[in-house]
Short mmCIF file of C-alpha atoms and ligand atoms in Angstrom, two decimals:
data_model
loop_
_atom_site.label_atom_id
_atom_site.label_comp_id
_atom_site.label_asym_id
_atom_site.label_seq_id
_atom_site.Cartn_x
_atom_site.Cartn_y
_atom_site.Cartn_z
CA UNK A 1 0.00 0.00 0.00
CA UNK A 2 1.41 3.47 -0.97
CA UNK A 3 0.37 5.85 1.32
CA UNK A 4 -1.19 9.40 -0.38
CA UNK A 5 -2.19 11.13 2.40
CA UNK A 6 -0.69 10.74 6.43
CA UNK A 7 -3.71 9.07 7.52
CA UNK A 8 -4.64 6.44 5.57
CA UNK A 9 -8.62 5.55 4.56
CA UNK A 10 -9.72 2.22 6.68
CA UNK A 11 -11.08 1.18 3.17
CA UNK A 12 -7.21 1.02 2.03
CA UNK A 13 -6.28 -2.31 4.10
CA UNK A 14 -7.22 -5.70 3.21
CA UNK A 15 -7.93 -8.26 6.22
CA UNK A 16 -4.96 -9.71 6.58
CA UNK A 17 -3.31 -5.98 6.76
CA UNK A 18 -5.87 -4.73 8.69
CA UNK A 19 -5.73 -7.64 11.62
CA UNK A 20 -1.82 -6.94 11.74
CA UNK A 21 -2.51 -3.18 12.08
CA UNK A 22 -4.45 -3.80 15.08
CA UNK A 23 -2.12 -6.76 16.66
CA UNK A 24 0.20 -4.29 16.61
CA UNK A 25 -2.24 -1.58 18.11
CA UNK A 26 -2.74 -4.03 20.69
CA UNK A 27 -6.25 -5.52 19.69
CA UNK A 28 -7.70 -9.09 18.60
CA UNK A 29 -7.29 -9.58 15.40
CA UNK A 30 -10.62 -10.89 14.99
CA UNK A 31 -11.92 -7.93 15.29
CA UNK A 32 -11.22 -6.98 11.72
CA UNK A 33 -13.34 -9.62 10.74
CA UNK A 34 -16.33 -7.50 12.70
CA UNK A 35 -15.46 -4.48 10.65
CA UNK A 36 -15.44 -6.18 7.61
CA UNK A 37 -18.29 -7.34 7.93
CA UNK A 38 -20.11 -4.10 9.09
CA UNK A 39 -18.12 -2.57 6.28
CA UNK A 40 -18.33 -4.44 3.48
CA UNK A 41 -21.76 -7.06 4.51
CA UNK A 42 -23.61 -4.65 5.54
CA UNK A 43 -22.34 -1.25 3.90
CA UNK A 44 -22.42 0.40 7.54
CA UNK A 45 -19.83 2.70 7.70
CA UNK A 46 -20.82 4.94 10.33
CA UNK A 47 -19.24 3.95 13.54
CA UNK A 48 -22.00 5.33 15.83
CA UNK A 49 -23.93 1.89 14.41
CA UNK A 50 -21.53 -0.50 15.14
CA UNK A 51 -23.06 -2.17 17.96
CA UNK A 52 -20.37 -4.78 18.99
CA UNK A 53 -17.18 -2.85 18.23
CA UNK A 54 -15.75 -1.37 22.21
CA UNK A 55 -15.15 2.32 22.26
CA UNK A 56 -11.58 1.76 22.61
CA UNK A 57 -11.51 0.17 18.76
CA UNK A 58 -13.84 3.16 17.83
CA UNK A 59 -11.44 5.69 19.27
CA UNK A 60 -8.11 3.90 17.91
CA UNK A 61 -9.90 3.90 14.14
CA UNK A 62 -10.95 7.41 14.60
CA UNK A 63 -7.33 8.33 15.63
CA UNK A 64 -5.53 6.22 12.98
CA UNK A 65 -7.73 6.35 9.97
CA UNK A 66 -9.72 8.36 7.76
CA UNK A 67 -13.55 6.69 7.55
CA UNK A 68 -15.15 9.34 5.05
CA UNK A 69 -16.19 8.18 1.28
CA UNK A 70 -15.96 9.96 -1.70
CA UNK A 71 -18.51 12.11 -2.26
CA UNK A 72 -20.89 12.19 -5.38
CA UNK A 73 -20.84 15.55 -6.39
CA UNK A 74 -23.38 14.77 -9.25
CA UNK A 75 -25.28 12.12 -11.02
CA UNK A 76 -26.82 11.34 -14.14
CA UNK A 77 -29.01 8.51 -14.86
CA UNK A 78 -29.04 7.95 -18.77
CA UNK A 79 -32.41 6.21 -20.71
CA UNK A 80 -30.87 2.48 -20.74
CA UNK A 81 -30.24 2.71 -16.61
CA UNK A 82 -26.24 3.49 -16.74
CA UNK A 83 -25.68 5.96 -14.02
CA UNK A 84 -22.59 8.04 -14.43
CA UNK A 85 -21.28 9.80 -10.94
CA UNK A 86 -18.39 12.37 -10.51
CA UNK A 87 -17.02 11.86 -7.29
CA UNK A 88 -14.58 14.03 -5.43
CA UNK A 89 -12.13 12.80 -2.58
CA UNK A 90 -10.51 14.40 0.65
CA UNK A 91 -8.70 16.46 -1.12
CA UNK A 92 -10.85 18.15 -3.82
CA UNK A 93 -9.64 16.10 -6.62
CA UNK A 94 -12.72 14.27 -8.65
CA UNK A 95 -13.00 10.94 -11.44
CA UNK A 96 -15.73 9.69 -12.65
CA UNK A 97 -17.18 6.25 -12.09
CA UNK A 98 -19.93 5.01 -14.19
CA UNK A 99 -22.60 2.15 -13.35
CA UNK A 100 -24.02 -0.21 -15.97
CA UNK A 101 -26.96 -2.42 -15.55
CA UNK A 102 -26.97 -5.87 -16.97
CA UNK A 103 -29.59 -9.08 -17.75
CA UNK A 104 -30.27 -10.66 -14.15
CA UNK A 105 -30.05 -7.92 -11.76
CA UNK A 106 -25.94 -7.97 -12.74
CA UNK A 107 -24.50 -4.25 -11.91
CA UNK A 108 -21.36 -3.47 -13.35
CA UNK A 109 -19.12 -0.57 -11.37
CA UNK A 110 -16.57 0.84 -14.15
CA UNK A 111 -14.06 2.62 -11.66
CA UNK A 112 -11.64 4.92 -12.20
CA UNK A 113 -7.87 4.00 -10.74
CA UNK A 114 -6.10 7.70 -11.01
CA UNK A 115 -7.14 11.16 -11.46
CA UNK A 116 -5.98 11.53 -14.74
CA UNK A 117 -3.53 9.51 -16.79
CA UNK A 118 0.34 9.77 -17.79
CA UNK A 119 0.15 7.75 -20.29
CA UNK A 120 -1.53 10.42 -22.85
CA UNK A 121 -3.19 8.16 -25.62
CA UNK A 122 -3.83 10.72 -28.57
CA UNK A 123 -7.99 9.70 -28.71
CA UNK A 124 -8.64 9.79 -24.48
CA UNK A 125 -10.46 12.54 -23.36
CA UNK A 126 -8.55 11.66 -19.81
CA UNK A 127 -5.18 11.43 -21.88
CA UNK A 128 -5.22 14.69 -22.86
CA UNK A 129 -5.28 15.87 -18.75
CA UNK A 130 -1.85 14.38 -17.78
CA UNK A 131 -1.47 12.81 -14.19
CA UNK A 132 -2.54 14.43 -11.54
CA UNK A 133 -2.17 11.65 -8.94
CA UNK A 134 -2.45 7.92 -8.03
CA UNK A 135 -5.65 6.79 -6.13
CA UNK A 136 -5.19 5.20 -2.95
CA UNK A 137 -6.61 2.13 -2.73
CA UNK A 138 -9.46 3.32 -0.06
CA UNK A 139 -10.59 5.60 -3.10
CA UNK A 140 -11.28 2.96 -5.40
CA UNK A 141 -12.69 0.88 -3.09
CA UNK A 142 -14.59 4.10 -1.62
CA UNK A 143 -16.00 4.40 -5.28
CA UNK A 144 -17.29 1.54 -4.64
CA UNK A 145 -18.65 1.73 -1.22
CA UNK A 146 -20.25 5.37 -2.41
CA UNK A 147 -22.08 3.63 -5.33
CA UNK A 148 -23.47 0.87 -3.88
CA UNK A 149 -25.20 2.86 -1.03
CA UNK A 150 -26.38 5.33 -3.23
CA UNK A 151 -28.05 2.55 -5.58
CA UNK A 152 -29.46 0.72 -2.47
CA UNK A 153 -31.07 4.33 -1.75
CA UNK A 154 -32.40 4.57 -5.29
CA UNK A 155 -33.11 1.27 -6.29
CA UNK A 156 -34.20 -0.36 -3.14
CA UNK A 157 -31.65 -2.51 -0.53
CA UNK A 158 -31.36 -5.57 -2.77
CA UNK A 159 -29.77 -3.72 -5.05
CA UNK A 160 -26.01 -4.26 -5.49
CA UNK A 161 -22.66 -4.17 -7.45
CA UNK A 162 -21.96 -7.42 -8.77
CA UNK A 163 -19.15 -6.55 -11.20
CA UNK A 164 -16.17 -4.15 -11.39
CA UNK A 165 -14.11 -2.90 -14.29
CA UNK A 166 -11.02 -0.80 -13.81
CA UNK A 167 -11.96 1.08 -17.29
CA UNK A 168 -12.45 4.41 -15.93
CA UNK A 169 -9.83 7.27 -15.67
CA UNK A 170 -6.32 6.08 -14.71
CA UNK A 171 -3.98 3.50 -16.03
CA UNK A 172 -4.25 0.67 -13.09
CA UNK A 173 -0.65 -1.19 -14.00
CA UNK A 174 0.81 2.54 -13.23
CA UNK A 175 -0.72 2.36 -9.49
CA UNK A 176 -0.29 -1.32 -8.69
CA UNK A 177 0.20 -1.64 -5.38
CA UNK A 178 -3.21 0.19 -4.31
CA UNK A 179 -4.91 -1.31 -7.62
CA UNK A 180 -3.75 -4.99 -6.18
CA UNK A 181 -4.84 -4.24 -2.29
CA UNK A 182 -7.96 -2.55 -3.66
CA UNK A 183 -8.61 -5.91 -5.56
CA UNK A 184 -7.71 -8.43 -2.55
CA UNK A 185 -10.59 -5.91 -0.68
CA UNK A 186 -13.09 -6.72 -3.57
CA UNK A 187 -12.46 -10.44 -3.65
CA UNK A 188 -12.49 -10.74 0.09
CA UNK A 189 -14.76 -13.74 0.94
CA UNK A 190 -15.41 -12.22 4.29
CA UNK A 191 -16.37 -8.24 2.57
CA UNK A 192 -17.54 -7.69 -0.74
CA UNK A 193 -16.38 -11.65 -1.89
CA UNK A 194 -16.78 -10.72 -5.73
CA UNK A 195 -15.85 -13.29 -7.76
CA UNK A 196 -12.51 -13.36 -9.68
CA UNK A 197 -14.55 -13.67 -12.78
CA UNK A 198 -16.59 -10.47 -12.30
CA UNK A 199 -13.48 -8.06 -11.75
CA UNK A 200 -11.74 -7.18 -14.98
CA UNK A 201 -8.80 -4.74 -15.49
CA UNK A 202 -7.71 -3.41 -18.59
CA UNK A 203 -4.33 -2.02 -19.04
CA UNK A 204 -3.01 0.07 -22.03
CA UNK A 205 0.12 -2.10 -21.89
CA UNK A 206 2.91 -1.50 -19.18
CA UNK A 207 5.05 -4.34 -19.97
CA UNK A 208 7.39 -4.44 -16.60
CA UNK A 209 4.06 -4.49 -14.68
CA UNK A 210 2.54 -6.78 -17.02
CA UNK A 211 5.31 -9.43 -16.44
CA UNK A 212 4.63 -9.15 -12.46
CA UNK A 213 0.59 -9.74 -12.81
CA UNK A 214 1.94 -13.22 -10.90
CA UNK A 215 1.63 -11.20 -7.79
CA UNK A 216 -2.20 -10.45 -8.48
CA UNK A 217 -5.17 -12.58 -8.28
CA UNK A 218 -6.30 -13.90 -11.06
CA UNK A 219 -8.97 -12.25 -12.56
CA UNK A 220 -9.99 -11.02 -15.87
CA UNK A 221 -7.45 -9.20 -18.03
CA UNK A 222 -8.07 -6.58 -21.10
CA UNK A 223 -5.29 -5.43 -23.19
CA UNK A 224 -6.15 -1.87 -24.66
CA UNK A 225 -4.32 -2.60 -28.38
CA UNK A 226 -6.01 -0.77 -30.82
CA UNK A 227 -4.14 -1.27 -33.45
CA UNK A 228 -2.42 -4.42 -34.60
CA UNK A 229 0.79 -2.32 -36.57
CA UNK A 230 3.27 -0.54 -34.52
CA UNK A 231 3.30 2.69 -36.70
CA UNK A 232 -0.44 3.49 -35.84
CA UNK A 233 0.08 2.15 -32.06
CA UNK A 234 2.29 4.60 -31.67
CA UNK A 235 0.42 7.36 -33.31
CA UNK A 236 -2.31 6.29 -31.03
CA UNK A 237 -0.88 5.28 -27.69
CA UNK A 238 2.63 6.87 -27.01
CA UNK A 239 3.49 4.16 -24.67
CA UNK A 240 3.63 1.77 -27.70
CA UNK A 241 7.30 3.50 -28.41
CA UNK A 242 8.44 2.24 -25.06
CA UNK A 243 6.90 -1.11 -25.18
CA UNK A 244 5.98 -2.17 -28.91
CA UNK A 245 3.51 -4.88 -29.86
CA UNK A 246 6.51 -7.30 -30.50
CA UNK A 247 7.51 -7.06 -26.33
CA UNK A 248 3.82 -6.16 -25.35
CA UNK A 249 2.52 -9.86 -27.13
CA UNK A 250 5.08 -11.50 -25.51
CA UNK A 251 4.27 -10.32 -22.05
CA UNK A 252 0.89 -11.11 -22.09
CA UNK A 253 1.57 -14.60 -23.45
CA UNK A 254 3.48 -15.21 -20.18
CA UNK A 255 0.53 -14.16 -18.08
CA UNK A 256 -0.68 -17.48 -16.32
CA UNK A 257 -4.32 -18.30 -17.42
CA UNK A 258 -6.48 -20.67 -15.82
CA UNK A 259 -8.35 -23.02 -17.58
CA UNK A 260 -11.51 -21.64 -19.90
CA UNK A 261 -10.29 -18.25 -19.29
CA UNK A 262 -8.83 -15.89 -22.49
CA UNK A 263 -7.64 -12.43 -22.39
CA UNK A 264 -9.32 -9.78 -24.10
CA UNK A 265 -8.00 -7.25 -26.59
CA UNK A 266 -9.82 -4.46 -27.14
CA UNK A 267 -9.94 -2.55 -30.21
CA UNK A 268 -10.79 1.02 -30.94
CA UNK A 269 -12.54 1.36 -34.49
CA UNK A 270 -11.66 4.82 -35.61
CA UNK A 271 -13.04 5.25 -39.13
CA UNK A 272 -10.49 5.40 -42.13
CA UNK A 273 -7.88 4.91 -39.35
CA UNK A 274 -7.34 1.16 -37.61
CA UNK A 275 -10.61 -0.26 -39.55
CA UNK A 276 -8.55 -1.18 -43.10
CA UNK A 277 -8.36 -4.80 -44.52
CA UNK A 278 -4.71 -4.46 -43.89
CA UNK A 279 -5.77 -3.82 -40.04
CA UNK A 280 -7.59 -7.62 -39.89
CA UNK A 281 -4.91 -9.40 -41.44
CA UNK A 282 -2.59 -7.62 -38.91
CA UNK A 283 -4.70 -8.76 -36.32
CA UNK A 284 -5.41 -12.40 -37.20
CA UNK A 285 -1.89 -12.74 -37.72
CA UNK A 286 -0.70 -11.61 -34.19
CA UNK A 287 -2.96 -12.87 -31.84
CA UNK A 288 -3.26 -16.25 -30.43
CA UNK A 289 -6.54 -17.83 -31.59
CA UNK A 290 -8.03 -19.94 -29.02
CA UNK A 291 -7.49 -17.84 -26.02
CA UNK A 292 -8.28 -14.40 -27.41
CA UNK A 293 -11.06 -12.67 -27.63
CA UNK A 294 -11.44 -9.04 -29.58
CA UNK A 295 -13.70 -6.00 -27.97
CA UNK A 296 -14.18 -3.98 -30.92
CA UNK A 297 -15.11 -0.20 -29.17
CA UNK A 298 -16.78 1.92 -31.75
CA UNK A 299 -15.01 5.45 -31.40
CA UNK A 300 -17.12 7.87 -28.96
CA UNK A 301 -16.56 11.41 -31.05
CA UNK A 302 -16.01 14.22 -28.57
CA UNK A 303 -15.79 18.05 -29.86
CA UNK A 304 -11.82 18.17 -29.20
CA UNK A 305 -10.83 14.97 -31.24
CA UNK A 306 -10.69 14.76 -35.00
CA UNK A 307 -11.16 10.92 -35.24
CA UNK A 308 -14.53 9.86 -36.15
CA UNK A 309 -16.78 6.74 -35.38
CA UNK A 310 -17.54 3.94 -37.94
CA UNK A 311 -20.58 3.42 -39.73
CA UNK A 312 -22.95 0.29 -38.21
CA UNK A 313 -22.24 -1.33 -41.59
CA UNK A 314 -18.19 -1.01 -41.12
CA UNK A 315 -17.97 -2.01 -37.79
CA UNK A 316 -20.09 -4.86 -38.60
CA UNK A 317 -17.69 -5.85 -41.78
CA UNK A 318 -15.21 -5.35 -39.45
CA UNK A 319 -16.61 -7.90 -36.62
CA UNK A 320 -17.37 -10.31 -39.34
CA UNK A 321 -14.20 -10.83 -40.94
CA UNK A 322 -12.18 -11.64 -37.67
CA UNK A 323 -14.51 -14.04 -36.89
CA UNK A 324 -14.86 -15.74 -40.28
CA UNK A 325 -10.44 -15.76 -39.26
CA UNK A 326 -11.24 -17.31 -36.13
CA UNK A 327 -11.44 -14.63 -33.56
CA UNK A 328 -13.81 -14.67 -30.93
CA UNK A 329 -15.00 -11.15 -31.03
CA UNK A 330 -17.58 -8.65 -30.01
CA UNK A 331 -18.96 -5.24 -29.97
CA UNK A 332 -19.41 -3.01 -27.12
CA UNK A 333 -22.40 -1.64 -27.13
CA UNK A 334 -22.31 2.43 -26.10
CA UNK A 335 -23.80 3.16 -23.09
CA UNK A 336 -25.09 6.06 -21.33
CA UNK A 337 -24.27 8.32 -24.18
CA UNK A 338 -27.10 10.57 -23.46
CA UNK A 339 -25.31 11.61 -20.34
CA UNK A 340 -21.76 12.42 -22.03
CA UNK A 341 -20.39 9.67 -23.30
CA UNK A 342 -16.17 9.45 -23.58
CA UNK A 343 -13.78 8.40 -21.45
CA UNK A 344 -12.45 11.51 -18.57
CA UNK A 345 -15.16 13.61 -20.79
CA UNK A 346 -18.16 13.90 -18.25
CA UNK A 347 -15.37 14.81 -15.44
CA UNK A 348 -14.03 17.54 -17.49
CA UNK A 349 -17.59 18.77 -18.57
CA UNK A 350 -18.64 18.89 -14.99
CA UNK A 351 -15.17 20.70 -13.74
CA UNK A 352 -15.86 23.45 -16.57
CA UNK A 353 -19.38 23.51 -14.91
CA UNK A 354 -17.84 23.71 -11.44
CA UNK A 355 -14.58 25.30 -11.59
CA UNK A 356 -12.98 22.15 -9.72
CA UNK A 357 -9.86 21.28 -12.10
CA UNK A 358 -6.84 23.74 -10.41
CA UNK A 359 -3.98 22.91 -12.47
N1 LIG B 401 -6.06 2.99 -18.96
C1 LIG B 401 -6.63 1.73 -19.18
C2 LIG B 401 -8.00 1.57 -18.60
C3 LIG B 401 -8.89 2.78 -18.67
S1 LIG B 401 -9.31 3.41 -20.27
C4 LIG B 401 -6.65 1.39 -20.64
O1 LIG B 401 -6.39 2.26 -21.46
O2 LIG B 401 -6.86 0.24 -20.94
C5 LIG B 401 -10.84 2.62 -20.50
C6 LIG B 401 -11.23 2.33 -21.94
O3 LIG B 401 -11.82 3.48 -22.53
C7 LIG B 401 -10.06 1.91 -22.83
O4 LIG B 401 -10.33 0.69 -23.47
C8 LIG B 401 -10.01 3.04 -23.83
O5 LIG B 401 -9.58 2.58 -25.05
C9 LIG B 401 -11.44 3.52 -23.89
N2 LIG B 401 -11.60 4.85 -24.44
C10 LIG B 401 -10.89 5.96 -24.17
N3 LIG B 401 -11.30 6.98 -24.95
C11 LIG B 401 -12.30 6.51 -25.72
C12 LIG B 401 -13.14 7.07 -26.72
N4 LIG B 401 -13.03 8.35 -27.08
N5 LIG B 401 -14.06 6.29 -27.30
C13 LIG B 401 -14.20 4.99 -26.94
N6 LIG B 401 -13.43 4.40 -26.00
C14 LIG B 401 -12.50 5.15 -25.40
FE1 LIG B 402 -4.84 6.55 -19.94
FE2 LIG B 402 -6.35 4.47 -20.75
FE3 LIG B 402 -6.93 7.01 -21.52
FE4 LIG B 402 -4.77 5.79 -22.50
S1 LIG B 402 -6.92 5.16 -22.80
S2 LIG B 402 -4.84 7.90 -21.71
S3 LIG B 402 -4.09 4.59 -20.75
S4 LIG B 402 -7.00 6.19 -19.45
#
């Protein structure tokens, strides 16, 4: 855990950390298992309602840690039930987080893992704001603390997160320490206990940290590639001059998969740009068949960006001829675009609105 600010948020520690914390403070450990459970079972997280927690715990949290969540500073519910929140932490700094329905009552959190990103991709809206600093892992787990009792609010009690995505603002490889603790927290059989096959994290492709996933649990990986020659990855994602597709293919090869599972490429269609003949060939020839599977993410347009969407009829072509290659492959359908639709685009809307980027 990399600490951000002197006193840590509670919702930074997993249980293990958190039950040495308070050995050392001189408690049970078993007491962590109590919070937890208040916590993350029962989304309490005001102490005044923790009934079987002694005042001396309650003063010794109060002293060492910072409780508070994120606050929402404003929602917007969109026409196909995607809710899209911009949320602002202790220190004034804000990301969005978005939350997509699903068939059978599934909730998807997309969360974001940094407010902004370094790694400046040429069609992000977040790219184009530069880092401003890591999360702590308390603030993506407080994203999703913050969510899920404002949809129990909204939607009634039974209503929860059942899936997470780290696809909002913020490379997650770049913060990995707080983006691993914040995913033992989410997998934690005795908190939130979300399966490993309902987290996903997507990574534009930081090859050092790509070759230490190892040290993560083993949940589902996405591999922003966008473009299958190293010329246009470049153009597209700068990081692709560090770490071309040659070392970046290699990498993920070496990532250990368990049985049934694939990774997932996703794949940008910007029209007249990556969506070519030339750009399926490329891709059939450089990924491994059976255990890949191609997003293909129709370009959102925003004012600031020349690069354009697809037509239906392209991005269909497109779909079609990977799959008549032998690639598993599908389209992801745009959500939520009546309530600003781009990556890091609603959170710079709303800080026009507000006045809340100082930079
Ligand atoms: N930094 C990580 C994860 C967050 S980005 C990564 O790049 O993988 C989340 C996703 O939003 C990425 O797949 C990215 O390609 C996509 N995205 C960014 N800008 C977009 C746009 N204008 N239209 C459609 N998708 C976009
Ligand atoms: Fe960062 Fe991902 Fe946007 Fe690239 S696409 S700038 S890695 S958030």
């Amino acid at each position: 855990m990399k600490p951000i600010f002197e006193k840590p948020s509670l919702y930074s520690f997993s249980l293990p950390a958190l039950k040495e914390n308070l050995k050392a403070a001189g408690f049970k450990p078993f007491v962590a298992d109590q919070l937890f459970s208040w916590i993350y079972v029962k989304f309490e997280v005001d102490m005044e309602n923790w009934t079987n927690i002694p005042k001396k715990l309650k003063e010794y949290i109060n002293e060492s840690f910072d409780t508070s969540l994120p606050k929402i500073i404003w929602e917007g519910l969109s026409k196909d039930g995607t809710r899209k929140f911009l949320v602002g932490f202790r220190d004034g700094k804000t990301v969005e987080t978005v939350m997509i329905p699903a068939k059978n009552n599934r909730k998807t959190i997309c969360v974001s893992s940094q407010v902004g990103c370094a790694i400046g991709c040429t069609f992000c809206h977040t790219g184009t704001m530069g880092l401003s600093r890591h999360l702590e892992a308390g603030e993506i787990i407080g994203q999703f603390l913050a969510i899920s009792k404002f949809i129990k609010k909204a939607e009634g009690e039974e209503a929860r997160l059942s899936n997470l995505v780290y696809m909002g603002q913020g490379e997650p490889l770049h913060n990995f320490e707080n983006v691993k603790s914040a995913t033992e927290i989410l997998l934690e059989p005795k908190g939130l206990g979300l399966s490993q096959r309902k987290v996903t994290l997507s990574t534009s492709g930081l090859v050092p940290q790509i070759e230490k996933l190892t040290e993560f649990p083993p949940i589902n990986w996405a591999i922003s590639l966008h473009a299958a020659h190293n010329e246009i990855r470049s153009e597209l994602m700068p990081i692709n001059k560090a770490y071309d597709l040659d070392r970046l293919l290699s990498a993920i090869k070496k990532i250990p998969l368990k049985a049934h599972r694939h990774i997932t490429y996703e794949y940008l269609l910007i029209d007249q740009y990556n969506d070519r003949k030339e750009d399926i060939d490329a891709l059939v020839d450089l990924l491994p068949k059976k255990v890949s599977k191609v997003n293909l993410i129709p370009f959102n347009e925003y004012p600031e960006s020349s690069f354009k969407r697809p037509s239906v009829s392209r991005i269909t072509w497109f779909k079609n001829q990977l799959e008549d290659n032998g690639i598993t492959c599908t389209i992801r359908t745009q959500k939520g675009d009546d309530i600003l639709a781009a990556c890091g685009q609603l959170k710079s809307e709303m800080e026009k609105k507000l006045n809340l980027w100082e930079s």
